[in-house]
Short mmCIF file of C-alpha atoms in Angstrom, two decimals:
data_model
loop_
_atom_site.label_atom_id
_atom_site.label_comp_id
_atom_site.label_asym_id
_atom_site.label_seq_id
_atom_site.Cartn_x
_atom_site.Cartn_y
_atom_site.Cartn_z
CA MET A 1 4.57 2.92 -18.75
CA THR A 2 2.55 -0.28 -19.17
CA LEU A 3 0.52 -0.48 -22.37
CA ILE A 4 -3.28 -0.44 -21.94
CA GLY A 5 -4.79 -3.90 -22.12
CA GLU A 6 -1.55 -5.73 -21.39
CA PRO A 7 -1.03 -7.29 -17.94
CA LEU A 8 1.73 -5.90 -15.76
CA LEU A 9 2.54 -9.38 -14.47
CA SER A 10 1.68 -12.73 -16.04
CA VAL A 11 2.70 -15.98 -14.31
CA ARG A 12 2.32 -19.11 -16.43
CA ASN A 13 2.60 -22.70 -15.15
CA LEU A 14 5.11 -21.70 -12.47
CA LYS A 15 6.64 -24.59 -10.55
CA THR A 16 9.02 -24.09 -7.62
CA TYR A 17 10.22 -27.28 -5.95
CA PHE A 18 12.34 -28.02 -2.88
CA VAL A 19 14.30 -31.22 -3.53
CA GLN A 20 15.35 -32.81 -0.23
CA ASP A 21 16.56 -36.21 0.97
CA GLU A 22 13.11 -37.05 2.33
CA GLY A 23 11.42 -36.21 -0.97
CA THR A 24 10.38 -33.30 -3.17
CA VAL A 25 8.16 -30.54 -1.80
CA LYS A 26 6.15 -29.01 -4.64
CA ALA A 27 5.58 -25.67 -2.94
CA VAL A 28 4.38 -24.05 -6.17
CA ASP A 29 3.03 -26.57 -8.65
CA GLY A 30 1.71 -24.93 -11.81
CA VAL A 31 0.56 -21.46 -10.74
CA ASP A 32 -1.21 -19.36 -13.39
CA LEU A 33 -2.17 -15.78 -12.55
CA GLN A 34 -2.02 -12.30 -13.97
CA MET A 35 -2.52 -8.77 -12.71
CA ASN A 36 -2.90 -5.38 -14.34
CA ALA A 37 -1.18 -2.09 -13.62
CA ARG A 38 -2.62 -0.09 -10.69
CA ALA A 39 -4.73 -3.09 -9.58
CA THR A 40 -4.65 -4.86 -6.22
CA LEU A 41 -4.47 -8.64 -6.51
CA GLY A 42 -5.24 -10.46 -3.28
CA ILE A 43 -3.75 -13.94 -2.94
CA VAL A 44 -5.54 -15.99 -0.31
CA GLY A 45 -5.40 -19.54 0.99
CA GLU A 46 -4.55 -21.70 4.00
CA SER A 47 -1.05 -21.71 5.50
CA GLY A 48 1.35 -23.75 3.39
CA CYS A 49 -0.53 -23.30 0.11
CA GLY A 50 2.43 -21.59 -1.60
CA LYS A 51 1.50 -17.90 -1.38
CA SER A 52 4.83 -16.65 -0.04
CA VAL A 53 6.91 -18.99 -2.23
CA THR A 54 5.07 -17.64 -5.28
CA ALA A 55 6.03 -14.09 -4.26
CA ARG A 56 9.64 -15.08 -3.62
CA SER A 57 9.75 -16.88 -6.96
CA ILE A 58 8.67 -13.68 -8.72
CA LEU A 59 11.50 -11.80 -6.98
CA ARG A 60 13.90 -14.73 -7.51
CA ILE A 61 14.80 -14.94 -3.81
CA VAL A 62 13.70 -18.52 -3.08
CA ASP A 63 15.90 -20.06 -0.39
CA ARG A 64 17.89 -23.17 -1.25
CA PRO A 65 17.25 -25.99 -1.99
CA GLY A 66 14.20 -24.43 -3.61
CA ARG A 67 14.38 -23.53 -7.30
CA ILE A 68 12.12 -22.76 -10.24
CA VAL A 69 11.94 -25.93 -12.33
CA GLU A 70 9.39 -24.80 -14.91
CA GLY A 71 7.20 -21.88 -15.96
CA GLU A 72 7.33 -18.25 -17.01
CA ILE A 73 7.09 -14.97 -15.07
CA TRP A 74 6.46 -12.15 -17.55
CA PHE A 75 6.90 -8.68 -16.07
CA ARG A 76 6.25 -5.58 -18.14
CA ARG A 77 8.79 -2.86 -17.39
CA PRO A 78 9.34 0.62 -18.88
CA ALA A 79 11.20 0.73 -22.18
CA ALA A 80 14.97 1.11 -21.91
CA ASN A 81 16.71 4.47 -22.30
CA GLY A 82 13.59 6.42 -21.42
CA GLY A 83 11.65 5.32 -24.50
CA THR A 84 7.87 5.21 -24.68
CA GLY A 85 5.80 2.09 -24.06
CA SER A 86 7.10 -0.94 -22.21
CA GLN A 87 8.89 -4.22 -22.72
CA ALA A 88 8.17 -7.65 -21.24
CA VAL A 89 10.88 -9.73 -19.61
CA ASP A 90 10.66 -13.31 -18.34
CA LEU A 91 12.00 -13.12 -14.79
CA ALA A 92 12.22 -16.93 -14.59
CA LYS A 93 14.96 -16.86 -17.24
CA LEU A 94 17.10 -14.26 -15.47
CA GLU A 95 19.98 -15.10 -13.16
CA PRO A 96 18.79 -14.43 -9.56
CA ASN A 97 21.92 -12.42 -8.79
CA GLY A 98 22.45 -11.07 -12.30
CA VAL A 99 22.61 -7.38 -13.14
CA GLU A 100 19.15 -7.20 -14.75
CA MET A 101 17.34 -9.03 -11.95
CA ARG A 102 19.05 -6.91 -9.29
CA SER A 103 18.03 -3.76 -11.16
CA ILE A 104 14.39 -4.91 -11.03
CA ARG A 105 14.32 -6.29 -7.48
CA GLY A 106 13.78 -3.49 -4.98
CA ALA A 107 13.35 -0.83 -7.65
CA GLU A 108 10.56 -1.95 -10.00
CA ILE A 109 9.25 -4.79 -7.83
CA ALA A 110 9.45 -4.25 -4.06
CA LEU A 111 8.54 -6.53 -1.16
CA ILE A 112 7.09 -5.81 2.27
CA PHE A 113 8.11 -8.77 4.42
CA GLN A 114 5.78 -10.58 6.79
CA GLU A 115 7.75 -9.70 9.92
CA PRO A 116 9.79 -6.47 9.74
CA MET A 117 11.66 -7.23 12.98
CA SER A 118 13.41 -10.16 11.33
CA SER A 119 13.81 -8.31 8.02
CA PHE A 120 15.71 -5.26 9.29
CA SER A 121 19.31 -5.70 10.36
CA PRO A 122 19.50 -5.50 14.18
CA VAL A 123 22.91 -3.76 14.15
CA HIS A 124 22.26 -1.03 11.57
CA SER A 125 19.88 1.88 11.91
CA VAL A 126 16.61 1.71 10.02
CA GLY A 127 17.55 4.86 8.14
CA ASN A 128 20.90 3.45 7.07
CA GLN A 129 19.15 0.48 5.47
CA ILE A 130 16.68 2.72 3.61
CA ILE A 131 19.56 4.92 2.42
CA GLU A 132 21.46 1.88 1.09
CA ALA A 133 18.33 0.73 -0.78
CA ILE A 134 18.01 4.16 -2.41
CA ARG A 135 21.68 4.40 -3.38
CA LEU A 136 21.66 0.87 -4.80
CA HIS A 137 19.18 1.85 -7.51
CA GLN A 138 19.65 5.60 -7.93
CA GLU A 139 22.62 7.83 -8.70
CA ILE A 140 22.53 9.97 -5.58
CA ASP A 141 25.03 10.86 -2.86
CA ARG A 142 24.58 9.80 0.74
CA ARG A 143 23.38 13.21 1.90
CA GLY A 144 20.71 13.35 -0.79
CA ALA A 145 19.66 9.75 -0.04
CA ARG A 146 19.33 10.59 3.65
CA GLY A 147 17.06 13.51 2.85
CA LYS A 148 14.94 11.28 0.63
CA ALA A 149 14.76 8.61 3.35
CA ILE A 150 13.57 11.19 5.91
CA GLU A 151 10.93 12.41 3.45
CA MET A 152 9.75 8.81 2.82
CA LEU A 153 9.47 8.16 6.57
CA ARG A 154 7.46 11.36 6.95
CA ARG A 155 5.25 10.36 4.03
CA VAL A 156 4.33 7.01 5.59
CA GLY A 157 3.39 8.67 8.87
CA VAL A 158 6.49 8.16 11.02
CA SER A 159 6.61 10.92 13.64
CA SER A 160 9.88 12.88 14.04
CA PRO A 161 11.51 11.12 11.03
CA ASP A 162 14.74 13.12 11.34
CA GLN A 163 15.25 11.41 14.73
CA ARG A 164 13.70 8.00 13.99
CA ILE A 165 15.99 7.56 11.00
CA ASP A 166 18.95 6.91 13.33
CA GLN A 167 17.16 4.37 15.55
CA LEU A 168 17.54 0.60 15.43
CA ALA A 169 14.60 -1.64 14.53
CA HIS A 170 14.09 -2.86 18.12
CA GLN A 171 13.69 0.75 19.29
CA LEU A 172 10.55 1.14 17.16
CA SER A 173 7.06 -0.18 17.86
CA GLY A 174 5.55 -2.82 15.60
CA GLY A 175 3.51 -0.24 13.71
CA LEU A 176 6.49 2.07 13.19
CA ARG A 177 8.65 -0.85 12.01
CA GLN A 178 6.02 -1.76 9.44
CA ARG A 179 5.80 1.87 8.28
CA ALA A 180 9.60 1.98 7.97
CA MET A 181 9.47 -1.24 5.93
CA ILE A 182 6.89 0.34 3.62
CA ALA A 183 9.08 3.46 3.32
CA MET A 184 12.04 1.33 2.25
CA ALA A 185 9.93 -0.64 -0.23
CA LEU A 186 8.55 2.53 -1.84
CA SER A 187 11.79 4.54 -1.76
CA CYS A 188 12.48 3.77 -5.44
CA SER A 189 8.87 4.16 -6.67
CA PRO A 190 8.20 0.52 -7.70
CA THR A 191 5.65 -0.46 -10.34
CA LEU A 192 4.62 -3.52 -8.33
CA LEU A 193 4.54 -3.81 -4.54
CA ILE A 194 4.29 -7.31 -3.05
CA ALA A 195 2.95 -7.21 0.51
CA ASP A 196 3.38 -10.56 2.28
CA GLU A 197 1.01 -10.64 5.27
CA PRO A 198 1.77 -6.96 6.02
CA THR A 199 -0.54 -6.76 9.07
CA THR A 200 -0.15 -10.20 10.68
CA ALA A 201 1.87 -9.14 13.74
CA LEU A 202 -0.05 -5.92 14.38
CA ASP A 203 -3.02 -5.06 16.56
CA VAL A 204 -6.36 -4.33 14.92
CA THR A 205 -6.07 -0.54 15.11
CA THR A 206 -2.58 -0.53 13.61
CA GLN A 207 -3.70 -3.01 10.93
CA THR A 208 -6.37 -0.56 9.79
CA GLN A 209 -3.87 2.30 9.71
CA ILE A 210 -1.36 0.29 7.64
CA LEU A 211 -3.99 -0.84 5.12
CA GLU A 212 -5.30 2.72 4.76
CA LEU A 213 -1.72 3.94 4.27
CA MET A 214 -1.11 1.38 1.50
CA ARG A 215 -4.33 2.38 -0.25
CA GLN A 216 -3.42 6.07 -0.05
CA LEU A 217 0.11 5.50 -1.38
CA GLN A 218 -1.27 3.37 -4.23
CA GLN A 219 -3.60 6.19 -5.27
CA GLU A 220 -0.75 8.70 -5.16
CA ASP A 221 1.89 6.61 -6.95
CA GLY A 222 -0.27 4.45 -9.23
CA MET A 223 1.51 1.22 -8.33
CA ALA A 224 0.02 -2.27 -8.43
CA ILE A 225 -0.17 -4.26 -5.19
CA MET A 226 0.00 -8.02 -4.74
CA LEU A 227 -1.48 -8.57 -1.27
CA ILE A 228 -0.79 -11.97 0.28
CA THR A 229 -2.97 -12.84 3.26
CA HIS A 230 -5.21 -15.47 4.84
CA ASP A 231 -7.61 -12.78 6.07
CA LEU A 232 -10.63 -12.58 3.78
CA GLY A 233 -11.73 -9.39 5.52
CA VAL A 234 -8.55 -7.66 4.35
CA ILE A 235 -9.14 -9.04 0.85
CA ALA A 236 -12.69 -7.65 0.77
CA GLU A 237 -11.45 -4.23 1.86
CA MET A 238 -8.33 -3.91 -0.32
CA ALA A 239 -8.42 -6.13 -3.41
CA THR A 240 -9.80 -5.50 -6.88
CA ASP A 241 -9.07 -9.09 -7.95
CA VAL A 242 -8.53 -12.30 -5.98
CA ALA A 243 -6.53 -15.48 -6.62
CA VAL A 244 -7.39 -18.43 -4.36
CA MET A 245 -4.51 -20.87 -3.86
CA TYR A 246 -4.55 -24.45 -2.64
CA LEU A 247 -1.56 -26.79 -2.41
CA GLY A 248 0.66 -24.81 -4.76
CA ARG A 249 -1.97 -23.99 -7.40
CA VAL A 250 -4.39 -21.18 -8.18
CA VAL A 251 -7.81 -22.87 -8.10
CA GLU A 252 -9.83 -19.73 -8.81
CA GLN A 253 -9.16 -16.15 -9.92
CA ALA A 254 -11.79 -13.46 -10.39
CA PRO A 255 -12.76 -9.88 -9.51
CA VAL A 256 -13.33 -9.50 -5.78
CA ASP A 257 -17.12 -9.14 -6.09
CA ALA A 258 -17.37 -12.39 -8.04
CA ILE A 259 -15.32 -14.26 -5.44
CA PHE A 260 -17.55 -13.16 -2.56
CA HIS A 261 -20.92 -13.23 -4.31
CA SER A 262 -20.50 -15.99 -6.89
CA PRO A 263 -17.65 -18.34 -5.85
CA LYS A 264 -17.25 -21.33 -8.15
CA HIS A 265 -14.58 -23.63 -6.71
CA PRO A 266 -15.61 -25.86 -3.78
CA TYR A 267 -12.53 -24.72 -1.86
CA THR A 268 -13.42 -21.04 -2.29
CA ARG A 269 -16.94 -21.77 -1.07
CA ALA A 270 -15.56 -23.64 1.94
CA LEU A 271 -13.26 -20.73 2.82
CA LEU A 272 -16.18 -18.29 2.73
CA ARG A 273 -18.38 -20.58 4.85
CA SER A 274 -15.65 -20.76 7.50
CA ILE A 275 -15.71 -16.99 8.14
CA PRO A 276 -17.38 -16.11 11.48
CA ARG A 277 -20.61 -14.18 10.89
CA MET A 278 -21.47 -10.99 12.74
CA ARG A 279 -25.13 -12.01 13.08
CA ALA A 280 -24.49 -15.61 14.14
CA ARG A 281 -26.54 -16.89 17.05
CA SER A 282 -24.94 -17.38 20.46
CA ARG A 283 -22.91 -20.62 20.68
CA GLU A 284 -23.41 -21.30 16.99
CA ARG A 285 -20.57 -23.52 15.74
CA LEU A 286 -18.19 -22.37 13.03
CA THR A 287 -18.14 -24.30 9.76
CA PRO A 288 -14.63 -25.74 9.31
CA ILE A 289 -13.23 -27.09 6.06
CA ALA A 290 -13.37 -30.89 6.22
CA GLY A 291 -10.10 -32.81 6.53
CA ALA A 292 -6.62 -31.30 6.57
CA VAL A 293 -4.03 -30.06 4.09
CA PRO A 294 -2.15 -33.15 2.79
CA HIS A 295 1.44 -33.79 3.86
CA PRO A 296 3.96 -32.15 1.49
CA TYR A 297 5.54 -35.54 0.72
CA ASP A 298 2.19 -37.28 0.16
CA ARG A 299 0.23 -35.19 -2.32
CA PRO A 300 -2.99 -36.77 -3.64
CA ALA A 301 -3.28 -37.76 -7.29
CA GLY A 302 -5.62 -35.80 -9.51
CA CYS A 303 -7.21 -32.65 -8.15
CA PRO A 304 -5.29 -31.69 -4.98
CA PHE A 305 -8.53 -30.76 -3.16
CA HIS A 306 -10.50 -33.92 -3.93
CA PRO A 307 -9.93 -35.69 -0.54
CA ARG A 308 -11.72 -32.76 1.18
CA CYS A 309 -14.20 -31.84 -1.54
CA PRO A 310 -17.96 -32.23 -0.97
CA ASP A 311 -18.48 -32.39 -4.77
CA PHE A 312 -15.89 -35.14 -5.34
CA MET A 313 -16.51 -37.23 -8.48
CA ALA A 314 -14.89 -40.68 -8.25
CA GLY A 315 -12.95 -41.75 -11.30
CA THR A 316 -12.37 -38.18 -12.41
CA CYS A 317 -11.20 -35.93 -9.58
CA ASP A 318 -8.88 -38.59 -8.15
CA ARG A 319 -7.25 -39.37 -11.50
CA GLU A 320 -6.85 -36.16 -13.46
CA SER A 321 -5.79 -32.63 -12.56
CA PRO A 322 -8.21 -29.94 -13.80
CA GLY A 323 -6.88 -27.01 -15.79
CA PRO A 324 -8.20 -23.44 -15.62
CA ARG A 325 -11.56 -22.85 -17.30
CA THR A 326 -13.23 -19.53 -18.05
CA VAL A 327 -16.61 -19.24 -16.31
CA GLY A 328 -17.23 -15.49 -16.55
CA ALA A 329 -15.67 -12.12 -17.29
CA ARG A 330 -12.08 -12.34 -15.96
CA HIS A 331 -13.22 -15.37 -13.94
CA THR A 332 -11.32 -18.66 -14.18
CA VAL A 333 -11.63 -21.82 -12.08
CA SER A 334 -9.79 -25.15 -12.04
CA CYS A 335 -12.55 -27.67 -11.40
CA PHE A 336 -14.21 -30.51 -13.31
CA LEU A 337 -17.64 -29.18 -12.32
CA TYR A 338 -17.31 -26.60 -15.09
CA GLU A 339 -16.18 -28.72 -18.03
#
């Protein structure tokens, strides 16, 4: 059980680089964020800003040639041997395929992948893969694991789970595949669930059902959720706290109300202005963010957002990189406007 007042997850100056012949891609370049138990942290930003690589870094499943080159990932897990309280472990220091990391991955921290069709094996039944996940982390025979898998499928709203459990992934609809992915992720009752764009490939009605299912399961199990998305509407509906990422860094983190009603960073403001408005006049133009995300091999010096920033200050923003500054209760922003 996580101690009151102590964050469940604390990421400090995390850097994950991909060193290639053409140059070094700094996919995650000094991320600082933290989240509490039972909370929902939404991570939002444009494509390529490092959201998914941050999640994979936490789980230590970054594909080669990517690797963590610096930083700490403190995760608070239950005390060993059934003791009271909790203990913090730096996941960045663990071997990715070591015994301790494998005991955490999938059991205490679970991941819902962006596209379940490519995440499930095409030659094994969905149920078989859930059963293997259960048996990997729990001392239970195959018959008992099968019963638990059927119960998990029923719990996430899969109809006729005793029949669906023997079907292959391609025999299920997109919504059922996503529900099966959630069932597998929650089969070992994780403390932290990382959902990487869980509704991207689904229609609007199914999206709503999946989000409502995640909220219901969170209330029942008391888990924390890290929700990665580019959809600010989903963030407004689901998140308690929000971290805004740009070019591998968290530029602003705050409670969800503060992000929507009192955004501080110019990038956060630009994201909110770009949302289509329900009451917009006919043929009214959208407000895009000026410029484009820089090329991975040609990152700007100083603040990474300064080439696109309307509040750019020459001689400062293009020379130095701002660190996080506290601007309110649980509200931090990386911007020279708030020195």
